[in-house]
Short mmCIF file of C-alpha atoms and ligand atoms in Angstrom, two decimals:
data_model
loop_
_atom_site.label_atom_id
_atom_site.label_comp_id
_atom_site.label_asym_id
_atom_site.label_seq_id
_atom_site.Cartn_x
_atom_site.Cartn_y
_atom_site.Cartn_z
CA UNK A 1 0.00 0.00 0.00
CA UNK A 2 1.62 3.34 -1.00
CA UNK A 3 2.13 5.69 1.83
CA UNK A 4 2.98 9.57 1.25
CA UNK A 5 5.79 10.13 3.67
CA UNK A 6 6.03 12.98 5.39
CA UNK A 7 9.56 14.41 6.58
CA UNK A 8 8.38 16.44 9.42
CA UNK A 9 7.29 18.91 8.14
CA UNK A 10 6.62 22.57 10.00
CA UNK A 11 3.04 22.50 11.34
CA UNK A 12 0.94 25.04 8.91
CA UNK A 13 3.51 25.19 6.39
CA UNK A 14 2.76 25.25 2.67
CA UNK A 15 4.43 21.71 2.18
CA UNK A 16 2.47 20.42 5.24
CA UNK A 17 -0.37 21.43 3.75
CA UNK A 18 0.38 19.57 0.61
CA UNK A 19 1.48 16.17 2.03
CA UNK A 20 -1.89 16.32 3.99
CA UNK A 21 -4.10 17.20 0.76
CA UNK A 22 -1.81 14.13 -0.95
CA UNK A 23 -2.76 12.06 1.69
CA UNK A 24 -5.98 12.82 1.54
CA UNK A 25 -6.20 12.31 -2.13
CA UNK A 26 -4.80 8.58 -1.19
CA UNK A 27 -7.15 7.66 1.26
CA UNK A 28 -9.67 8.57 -0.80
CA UNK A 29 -8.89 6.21 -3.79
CA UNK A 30 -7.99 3.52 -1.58
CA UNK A 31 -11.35 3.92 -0.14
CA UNK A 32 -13.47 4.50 -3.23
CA UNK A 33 -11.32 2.64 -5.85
CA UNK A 34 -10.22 4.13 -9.14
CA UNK A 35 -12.05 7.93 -9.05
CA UNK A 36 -11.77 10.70 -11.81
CA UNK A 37 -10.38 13.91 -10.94
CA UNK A 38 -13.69 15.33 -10.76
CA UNK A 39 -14.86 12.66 -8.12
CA UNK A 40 -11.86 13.25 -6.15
CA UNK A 41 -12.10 16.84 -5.87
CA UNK A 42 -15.98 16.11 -4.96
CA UNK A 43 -14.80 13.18 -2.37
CA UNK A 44 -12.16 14.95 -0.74
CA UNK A 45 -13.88 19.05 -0.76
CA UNK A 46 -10.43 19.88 -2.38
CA UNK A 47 -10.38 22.00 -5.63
CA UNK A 48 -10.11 20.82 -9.26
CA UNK A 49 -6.85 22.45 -9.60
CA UNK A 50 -5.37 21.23 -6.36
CA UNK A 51 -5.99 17.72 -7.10
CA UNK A 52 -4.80 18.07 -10.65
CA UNK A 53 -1.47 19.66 -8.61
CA UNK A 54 -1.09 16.66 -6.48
CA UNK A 55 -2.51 13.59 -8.68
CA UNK A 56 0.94 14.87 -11.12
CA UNK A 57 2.97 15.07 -8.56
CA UNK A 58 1.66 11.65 -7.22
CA UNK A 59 2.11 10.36 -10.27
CA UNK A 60 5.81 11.24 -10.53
CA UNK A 61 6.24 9.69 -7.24
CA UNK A 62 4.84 6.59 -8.60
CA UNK A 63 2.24 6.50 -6.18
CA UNK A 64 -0.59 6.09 -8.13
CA UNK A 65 -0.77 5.35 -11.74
CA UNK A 66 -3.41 6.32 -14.81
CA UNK A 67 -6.01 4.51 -16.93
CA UNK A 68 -8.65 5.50 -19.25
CA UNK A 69 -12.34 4.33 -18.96
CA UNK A 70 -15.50 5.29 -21.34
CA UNK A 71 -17.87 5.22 -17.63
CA UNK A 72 -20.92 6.78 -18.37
CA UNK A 73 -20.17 6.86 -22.30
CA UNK A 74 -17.11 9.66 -21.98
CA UNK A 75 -13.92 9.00 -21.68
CA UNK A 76 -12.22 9.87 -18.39
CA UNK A 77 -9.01 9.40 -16.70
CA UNK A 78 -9.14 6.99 -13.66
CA UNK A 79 -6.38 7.30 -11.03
CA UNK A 80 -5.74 4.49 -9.26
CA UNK A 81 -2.95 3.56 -6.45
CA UNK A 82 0.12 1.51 -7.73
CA UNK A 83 1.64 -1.16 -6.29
CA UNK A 84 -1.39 -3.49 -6.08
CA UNK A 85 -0.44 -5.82 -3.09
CA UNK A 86 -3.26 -8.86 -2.79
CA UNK A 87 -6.40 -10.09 -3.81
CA UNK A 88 -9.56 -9.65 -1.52
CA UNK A 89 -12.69 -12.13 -1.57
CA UNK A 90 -16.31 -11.44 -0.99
CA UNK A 91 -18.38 -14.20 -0.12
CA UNK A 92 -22.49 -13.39 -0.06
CA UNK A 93 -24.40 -16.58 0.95
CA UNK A 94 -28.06 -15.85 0.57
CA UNK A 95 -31.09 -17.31 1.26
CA UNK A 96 -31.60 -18.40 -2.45
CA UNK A 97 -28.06 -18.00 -4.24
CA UNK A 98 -24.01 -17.44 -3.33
CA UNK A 99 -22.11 -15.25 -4.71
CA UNK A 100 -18.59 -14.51 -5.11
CA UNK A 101 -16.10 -11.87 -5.50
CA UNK A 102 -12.53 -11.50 -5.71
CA UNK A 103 -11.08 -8.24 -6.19
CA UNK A 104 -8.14 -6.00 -5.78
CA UNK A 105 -6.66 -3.57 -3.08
CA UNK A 106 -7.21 -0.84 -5.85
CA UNK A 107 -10.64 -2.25 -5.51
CA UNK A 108 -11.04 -3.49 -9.27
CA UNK A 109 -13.39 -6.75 -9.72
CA UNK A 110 -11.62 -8.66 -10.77
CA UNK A 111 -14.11 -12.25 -10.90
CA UNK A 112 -16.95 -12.80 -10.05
CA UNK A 113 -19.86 -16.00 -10.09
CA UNK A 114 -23.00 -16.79 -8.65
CA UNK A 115 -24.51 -20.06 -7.96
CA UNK A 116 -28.30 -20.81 -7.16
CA UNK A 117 -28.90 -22.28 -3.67
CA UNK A 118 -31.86 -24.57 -2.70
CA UNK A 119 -34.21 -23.00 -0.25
CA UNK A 120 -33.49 -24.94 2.32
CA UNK A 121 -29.81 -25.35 2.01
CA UNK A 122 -27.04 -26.37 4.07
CA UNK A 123 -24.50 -25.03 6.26
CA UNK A 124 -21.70 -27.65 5.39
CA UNK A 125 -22.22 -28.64 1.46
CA UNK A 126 -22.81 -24.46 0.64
CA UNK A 127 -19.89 -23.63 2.27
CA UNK A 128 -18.07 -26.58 1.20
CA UNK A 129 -19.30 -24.68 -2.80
CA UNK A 130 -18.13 -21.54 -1.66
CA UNK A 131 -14.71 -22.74 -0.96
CA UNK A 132 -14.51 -24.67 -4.34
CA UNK A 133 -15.57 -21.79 -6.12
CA UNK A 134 -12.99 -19.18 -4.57
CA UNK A 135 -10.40 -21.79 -5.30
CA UNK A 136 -11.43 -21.77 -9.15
CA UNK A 137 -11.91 -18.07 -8.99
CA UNK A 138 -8.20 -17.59 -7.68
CA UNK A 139 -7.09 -20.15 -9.84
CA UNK A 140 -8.50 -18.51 -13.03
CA UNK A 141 -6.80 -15.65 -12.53
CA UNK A 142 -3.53 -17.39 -12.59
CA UNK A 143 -3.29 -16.76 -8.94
CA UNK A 144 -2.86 -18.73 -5.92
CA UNK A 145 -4.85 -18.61 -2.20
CA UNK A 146 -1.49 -17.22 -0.86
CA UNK A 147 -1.74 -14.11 -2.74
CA UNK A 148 -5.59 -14.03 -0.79
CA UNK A 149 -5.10 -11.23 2.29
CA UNK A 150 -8.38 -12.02 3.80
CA UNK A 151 -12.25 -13.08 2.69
CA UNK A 152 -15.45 -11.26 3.92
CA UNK A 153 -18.59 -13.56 4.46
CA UNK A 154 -21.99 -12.37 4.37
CA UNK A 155 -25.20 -14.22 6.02
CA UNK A 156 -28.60 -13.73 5.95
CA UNK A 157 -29.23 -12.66 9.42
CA UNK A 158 -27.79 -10.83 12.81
CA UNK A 159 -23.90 -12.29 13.34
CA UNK A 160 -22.58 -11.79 16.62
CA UNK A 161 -19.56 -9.64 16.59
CA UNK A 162 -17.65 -11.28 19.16
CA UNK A 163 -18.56 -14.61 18.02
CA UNK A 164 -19.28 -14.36 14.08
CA UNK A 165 -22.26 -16.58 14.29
CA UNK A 166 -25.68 -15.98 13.07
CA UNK A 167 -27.37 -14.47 16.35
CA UNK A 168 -30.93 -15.29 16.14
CA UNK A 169 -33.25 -18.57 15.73
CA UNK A 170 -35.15 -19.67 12.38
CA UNK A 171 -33.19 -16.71 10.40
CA UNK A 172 -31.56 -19.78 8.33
CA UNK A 173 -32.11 -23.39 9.25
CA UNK A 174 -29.18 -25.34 10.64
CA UNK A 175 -26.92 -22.10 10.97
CA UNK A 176 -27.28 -21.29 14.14
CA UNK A 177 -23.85 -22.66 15.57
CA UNK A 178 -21.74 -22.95 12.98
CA UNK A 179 -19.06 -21.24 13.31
CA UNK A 180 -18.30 -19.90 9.42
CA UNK A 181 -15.06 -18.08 10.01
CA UNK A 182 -13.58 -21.23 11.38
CA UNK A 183 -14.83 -23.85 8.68
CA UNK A 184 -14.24 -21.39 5.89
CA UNK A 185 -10.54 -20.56 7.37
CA UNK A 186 -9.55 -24.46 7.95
CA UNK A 187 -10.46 -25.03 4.61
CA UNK A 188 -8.94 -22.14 2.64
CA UNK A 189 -6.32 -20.95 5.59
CA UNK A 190 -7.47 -17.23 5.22
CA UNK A 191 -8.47 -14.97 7.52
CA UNK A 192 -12.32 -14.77 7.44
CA UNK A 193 -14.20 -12.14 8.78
CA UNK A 194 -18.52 -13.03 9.35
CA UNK A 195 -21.01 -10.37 8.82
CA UNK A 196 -24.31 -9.69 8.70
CA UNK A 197 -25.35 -9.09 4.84
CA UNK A 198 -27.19 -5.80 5.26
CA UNK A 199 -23.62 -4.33 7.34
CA UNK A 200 -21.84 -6.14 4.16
CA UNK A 201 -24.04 -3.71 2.12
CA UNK A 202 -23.88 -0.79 3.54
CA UNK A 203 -20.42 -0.77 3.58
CA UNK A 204 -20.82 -1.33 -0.15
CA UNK A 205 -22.88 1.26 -1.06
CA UNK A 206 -20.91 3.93 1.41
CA UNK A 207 -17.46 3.26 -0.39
CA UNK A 208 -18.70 2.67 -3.59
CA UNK A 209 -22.47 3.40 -4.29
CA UNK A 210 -25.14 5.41 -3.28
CA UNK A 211 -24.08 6.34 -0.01
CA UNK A 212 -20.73 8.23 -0.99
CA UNK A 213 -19.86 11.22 0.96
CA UNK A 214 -22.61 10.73 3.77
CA UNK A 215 -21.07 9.65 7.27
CA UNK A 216 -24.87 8.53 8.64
CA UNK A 217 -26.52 6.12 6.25
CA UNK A 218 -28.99 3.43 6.47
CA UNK A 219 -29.19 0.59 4.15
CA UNK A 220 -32.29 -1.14 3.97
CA UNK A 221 -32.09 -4.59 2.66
CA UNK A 222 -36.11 -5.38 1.20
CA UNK A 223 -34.77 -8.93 0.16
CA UNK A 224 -36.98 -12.63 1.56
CA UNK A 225 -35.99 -10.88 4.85
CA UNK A 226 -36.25 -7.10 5.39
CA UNK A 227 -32.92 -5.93 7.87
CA UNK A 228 -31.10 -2.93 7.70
CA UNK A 229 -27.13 -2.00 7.81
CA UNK A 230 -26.28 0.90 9.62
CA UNK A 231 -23.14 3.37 9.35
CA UNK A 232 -23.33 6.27 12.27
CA UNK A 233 -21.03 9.23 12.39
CA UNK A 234 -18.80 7.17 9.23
CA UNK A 235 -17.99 4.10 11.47
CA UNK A 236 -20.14 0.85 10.99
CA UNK A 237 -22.50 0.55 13.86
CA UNK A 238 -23.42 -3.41 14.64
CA UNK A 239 -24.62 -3.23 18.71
CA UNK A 240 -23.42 -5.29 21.02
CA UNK A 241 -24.90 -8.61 20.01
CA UNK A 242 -25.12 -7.58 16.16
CA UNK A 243 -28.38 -6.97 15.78
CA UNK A 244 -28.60 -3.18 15.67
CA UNK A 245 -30.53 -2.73 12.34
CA UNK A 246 -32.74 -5.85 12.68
CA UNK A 247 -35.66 -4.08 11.80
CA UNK A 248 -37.89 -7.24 10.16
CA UNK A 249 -37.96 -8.20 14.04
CA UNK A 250 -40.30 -4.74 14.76
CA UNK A 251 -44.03 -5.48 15.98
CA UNK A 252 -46.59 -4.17 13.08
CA UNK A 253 -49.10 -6.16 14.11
CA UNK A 254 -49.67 -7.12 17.85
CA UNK A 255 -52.22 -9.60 16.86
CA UNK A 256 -50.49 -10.88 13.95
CA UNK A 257 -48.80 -14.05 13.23
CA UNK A 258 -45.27 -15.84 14.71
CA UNK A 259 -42.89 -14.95 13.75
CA UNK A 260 -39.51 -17.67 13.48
CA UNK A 261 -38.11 -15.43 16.02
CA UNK A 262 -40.57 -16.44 18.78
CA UNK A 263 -41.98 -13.09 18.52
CA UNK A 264 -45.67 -11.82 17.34
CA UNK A 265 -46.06 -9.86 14.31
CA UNK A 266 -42.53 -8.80 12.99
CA UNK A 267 -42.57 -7.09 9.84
CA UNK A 268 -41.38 -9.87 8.67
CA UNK A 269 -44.51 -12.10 8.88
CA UNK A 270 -46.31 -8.86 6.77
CA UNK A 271 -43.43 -8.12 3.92
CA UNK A 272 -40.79 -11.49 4.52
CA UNK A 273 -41.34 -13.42 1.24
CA UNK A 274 -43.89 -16.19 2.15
CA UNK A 275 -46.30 -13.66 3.34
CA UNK A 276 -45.67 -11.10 0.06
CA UNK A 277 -46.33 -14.52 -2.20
CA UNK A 278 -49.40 -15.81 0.33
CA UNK A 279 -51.23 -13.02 -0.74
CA UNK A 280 -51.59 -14.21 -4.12
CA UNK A 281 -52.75 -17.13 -3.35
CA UNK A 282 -56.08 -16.51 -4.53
CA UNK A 283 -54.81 -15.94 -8.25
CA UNK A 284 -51.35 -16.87 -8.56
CA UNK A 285 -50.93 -19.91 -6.32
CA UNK A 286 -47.26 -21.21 -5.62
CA UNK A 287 -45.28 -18.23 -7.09
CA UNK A 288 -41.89 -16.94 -6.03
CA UNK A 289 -40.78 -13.93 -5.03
CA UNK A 290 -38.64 -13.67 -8.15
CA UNK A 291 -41.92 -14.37 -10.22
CA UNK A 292 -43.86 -11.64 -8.12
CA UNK A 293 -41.53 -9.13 -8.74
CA UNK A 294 -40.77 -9.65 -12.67
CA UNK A 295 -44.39 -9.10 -12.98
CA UNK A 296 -44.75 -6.26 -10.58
CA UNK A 297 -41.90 -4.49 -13.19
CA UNK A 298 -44.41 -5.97 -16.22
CA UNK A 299 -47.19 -3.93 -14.49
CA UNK A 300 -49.57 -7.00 -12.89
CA UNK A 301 -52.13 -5.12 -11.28
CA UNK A 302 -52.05 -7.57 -8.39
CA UNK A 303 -48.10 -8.17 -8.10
CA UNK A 304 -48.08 -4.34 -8.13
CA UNK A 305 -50.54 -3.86 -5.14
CA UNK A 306 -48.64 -6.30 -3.26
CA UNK A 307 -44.53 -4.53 -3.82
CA UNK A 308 -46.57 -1.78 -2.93
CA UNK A 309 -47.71 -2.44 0.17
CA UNK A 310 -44.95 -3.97 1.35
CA UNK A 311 -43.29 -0.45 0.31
CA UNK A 312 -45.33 1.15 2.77
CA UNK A 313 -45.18 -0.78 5.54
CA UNK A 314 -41.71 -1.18 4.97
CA UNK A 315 -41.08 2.97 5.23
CA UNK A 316 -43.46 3.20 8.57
CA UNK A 317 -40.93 0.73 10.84
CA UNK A 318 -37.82 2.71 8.63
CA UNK A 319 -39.65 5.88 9.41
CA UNK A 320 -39.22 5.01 13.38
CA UNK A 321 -35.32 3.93 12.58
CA UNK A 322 -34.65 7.39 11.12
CA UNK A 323 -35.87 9.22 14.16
CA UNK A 324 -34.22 6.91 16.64
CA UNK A 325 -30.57 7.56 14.87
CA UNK A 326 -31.27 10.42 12.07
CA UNK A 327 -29.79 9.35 9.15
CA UNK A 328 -28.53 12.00 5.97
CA UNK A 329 -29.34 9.10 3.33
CA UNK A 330 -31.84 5.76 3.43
CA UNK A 331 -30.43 3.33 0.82
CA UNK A 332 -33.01 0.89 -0.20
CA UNK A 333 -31.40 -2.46 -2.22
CA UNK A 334 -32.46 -6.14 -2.06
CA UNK A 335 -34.84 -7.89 -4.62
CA UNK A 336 -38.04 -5.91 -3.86
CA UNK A 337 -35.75 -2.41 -4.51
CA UNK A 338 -35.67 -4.16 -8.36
CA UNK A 339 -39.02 -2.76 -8.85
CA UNK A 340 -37.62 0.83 -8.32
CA UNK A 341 -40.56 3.51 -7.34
CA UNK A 342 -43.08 1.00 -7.00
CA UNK A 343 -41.82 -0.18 -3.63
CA UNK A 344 -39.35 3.11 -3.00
CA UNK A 345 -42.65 5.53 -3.75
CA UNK A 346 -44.62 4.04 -0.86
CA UNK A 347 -41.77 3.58 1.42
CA UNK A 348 -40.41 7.41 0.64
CA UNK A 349 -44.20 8.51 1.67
CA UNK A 350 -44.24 6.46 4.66
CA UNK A 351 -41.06 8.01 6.33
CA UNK A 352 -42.26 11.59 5.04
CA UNK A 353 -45.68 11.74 6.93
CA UNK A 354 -42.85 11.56 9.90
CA UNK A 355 -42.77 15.79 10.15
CA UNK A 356 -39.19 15.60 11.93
CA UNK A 357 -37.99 13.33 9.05
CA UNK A 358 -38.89 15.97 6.59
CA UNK A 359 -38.22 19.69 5.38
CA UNK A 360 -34.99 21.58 3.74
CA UNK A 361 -32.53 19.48 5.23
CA UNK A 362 -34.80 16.41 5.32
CA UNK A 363 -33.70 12.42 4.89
CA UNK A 364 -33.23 11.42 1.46
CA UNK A 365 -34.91 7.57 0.46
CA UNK A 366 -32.61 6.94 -2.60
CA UNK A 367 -32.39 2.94 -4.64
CA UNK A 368 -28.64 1.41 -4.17
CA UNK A 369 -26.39 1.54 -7.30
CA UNK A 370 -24.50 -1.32 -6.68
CA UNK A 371 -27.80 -3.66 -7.11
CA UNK A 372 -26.93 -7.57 -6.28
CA UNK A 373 -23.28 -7.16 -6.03
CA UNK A 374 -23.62 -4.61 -3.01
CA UNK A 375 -22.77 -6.82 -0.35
CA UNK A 376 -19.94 -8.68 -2.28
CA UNK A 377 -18.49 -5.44 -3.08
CA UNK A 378 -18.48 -4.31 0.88
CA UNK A 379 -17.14 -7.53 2.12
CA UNK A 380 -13.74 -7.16 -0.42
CA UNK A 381 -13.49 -3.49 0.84
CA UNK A 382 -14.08 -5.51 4.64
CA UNK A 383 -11.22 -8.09 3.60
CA UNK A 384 -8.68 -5.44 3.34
CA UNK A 385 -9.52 -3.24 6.33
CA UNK A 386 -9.20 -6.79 8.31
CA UNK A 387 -6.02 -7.20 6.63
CA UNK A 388 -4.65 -3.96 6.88
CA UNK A 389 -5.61 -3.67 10.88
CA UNK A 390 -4.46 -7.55 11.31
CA UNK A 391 -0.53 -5.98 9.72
CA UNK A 392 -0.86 -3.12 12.02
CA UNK A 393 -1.48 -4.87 15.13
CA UNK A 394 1.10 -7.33 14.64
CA UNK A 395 3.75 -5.19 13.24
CA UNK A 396 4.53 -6.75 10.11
CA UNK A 397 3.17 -5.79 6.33
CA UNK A 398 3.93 -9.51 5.21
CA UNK A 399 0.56 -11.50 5.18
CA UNK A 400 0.69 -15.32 5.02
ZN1 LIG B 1 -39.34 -11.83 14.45
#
């Protein structure tokens, strides 16, 4: 990882000055990935002509290096770092498909798969695929699992920070103790790091999507499960037992039905994906979620109604998140957010009849950019912090 050094320099001083703007312009990149000059200026509140300044003098330093892109249809200049030290992996294991990542510490993609999982699958034979397939991944790239610094795993439900196991009952069958980091490090001898998918993703969409430039975000994850990842004051906020953000867990109906949990009327027995599909049972008996929402986007009157609803009820238990932690920016990704304003309409409404939620300076309710891949794209960005903090603590920058 380049490093601007700094020779002491006088406190205020015009080359102080400099060497901090330089770093600045480093940390930024290494955060974001490869940024134009425009985004860096916009990232890092410096002017156009400063970073234009620094970026050549970087360049001559051969700290960071060049590379043209057509993004968006123009072509641009990318700056990137140099010296590209390790591959990253992002491991998503959902409740209906895995998918993997491997990427760069300049934060390219480099490959990527996904795999359909069986609804009811299991902890040993899907993470027995996911190790195949990151071996095959690293192997295609004509690399080896030594050059791997560290992988980030995603799950479908609360993961206990201090213990990186899924936190709650009936989230995902058979889970419950397994202990992912250690079966996934035995049989790849990485460092893993376990996290909850909707922290995965809003560490995603904060470096890399939607969520750029705020330091208080909320991701909401409308996927079979509704949860939400939450970043407070620019750090990642989990709780104490991980489930800070469990919002599908909220009563919305005290007369409702169980919920897995133990609890009655979640808002997860209203908008969690067997009650969204049981409420076609009348006309469309037996359809998926995947099949309610492609026709929800084809304009089914019915599907429609249902995304909806969900939308709204969704945004009234979001609404009561925002005023418990007041957020700049609600990111809204998962499946359901595939259906754009039909569910993000109702949802946006349902957090503005909140007064305090609303106004000049008022919370935005924006759709993720980074779609499916958010959480994958988090967890490489996770892999490195891990492996940059585990090199700091222990003194050494060589990684095994
Ligand atoms: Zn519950």
């Amino acid at each position: 990882m380049p490093t601007v050094r700094t020779s002491t320099p006088q406190f205020g001083s015009q080359s102080a000055l400099r060497e901090a703007n330089s770093q600045r312009i480093v940390d930024a990149i290494r955060r974001h990935g490869a940024l134009t000059q425009v985004e860096i200026a916009a990232t890092t509140g410096l002017s156009q002509a400063t970073v234009s300044t620094i970026v050549k003098q970087l360049l001559s330093q051969g700290l960071v290096d060049t590379r043209t892109t057509v993004r968006t249809g123009r072509r641009a200049q990318l700056v990137t770092l140099a010296q590209r030290t390790g591959l990253g992996v992002g491991i998503h294991v959902g409740q209906r498909a895995l998918r993997v990542l491997i990427g760069d510490s300049g934060h390219d993609e480099l490959s990527e798969r996904l795999l359909p999982l069986p609804a009811d699958h299991r902890a040993d034979t899907t993470l027995d695929r996911a190790a195949l397939l990151v071996v095959d991944l690293v192997e295609a790239l004509g690399a080896e699992l030594s050059e791997v610094v560290a992988a980030g795993v995603a799950l479908p439900g609360a993961v206990d920070p201090g213990t990186g196991t899924i936190g709650g009952r009936g989230v995902l069958e058979g889970w419950e103790d397994v202990d992912v980091g250690e079966v996934l490090g035995r049989r790849l001898g990485i460092p893993i790091v376990v996290e909850k998918d909707a922290t995965a993703a809003v560490i995603g969409e904060t470096r890399f999507g939607a969520g750029r430039g705020c330091a208080d975000v909320a991701f909401i994850r409308a996927s079979y499960l509704v949860g939400a990842g939450l970043v407070v004051d620019g750090q990642v906020h989990r709780g104490r037992r991980g489930i800070a953000g469990e919002i599908g867990h909220v009563e919305v109906d005290p007369s409702g039905a169980i919920c897995p949990c133990g609890s009655r009327g979640c808002l997860n027995t209203v908008v969690g994906a067997e009650a969204l599909t049981d409420l076609l049972r009348m006309s469309r008996s037996g359809i998926t979620l995947r099949a309610l929402i492609g026709l929800a986007v084809e304009g089914d009157p019915g599907c429609r109604q249902v995304i909806a609803d969900a939308g709204g009820a969704i945004g009234s238990v979001v609404a009561g998140l925002a005023l418990a932690f007041d957020p700049q920016r609600i990111v809204v990704g998962g499946e359901l957010a595939e259906t754009g304003e039909l569910l993000l309409g109702p949802l946006r409404d349902a957090v503005g009849r909140r007064v305090p939620l609303t106004g000049d300076h008022g919370v935005e309710v924006v759709r993720g950019e980074l779609g499916p891949r958010a959480e994958v794209r988090g967890l490489v960005a996770l892999a490195f912090d891990q492996a940059g903090s585990a090199a700091t603590t222990s003194g050494t920058e060589e990684s095994a």
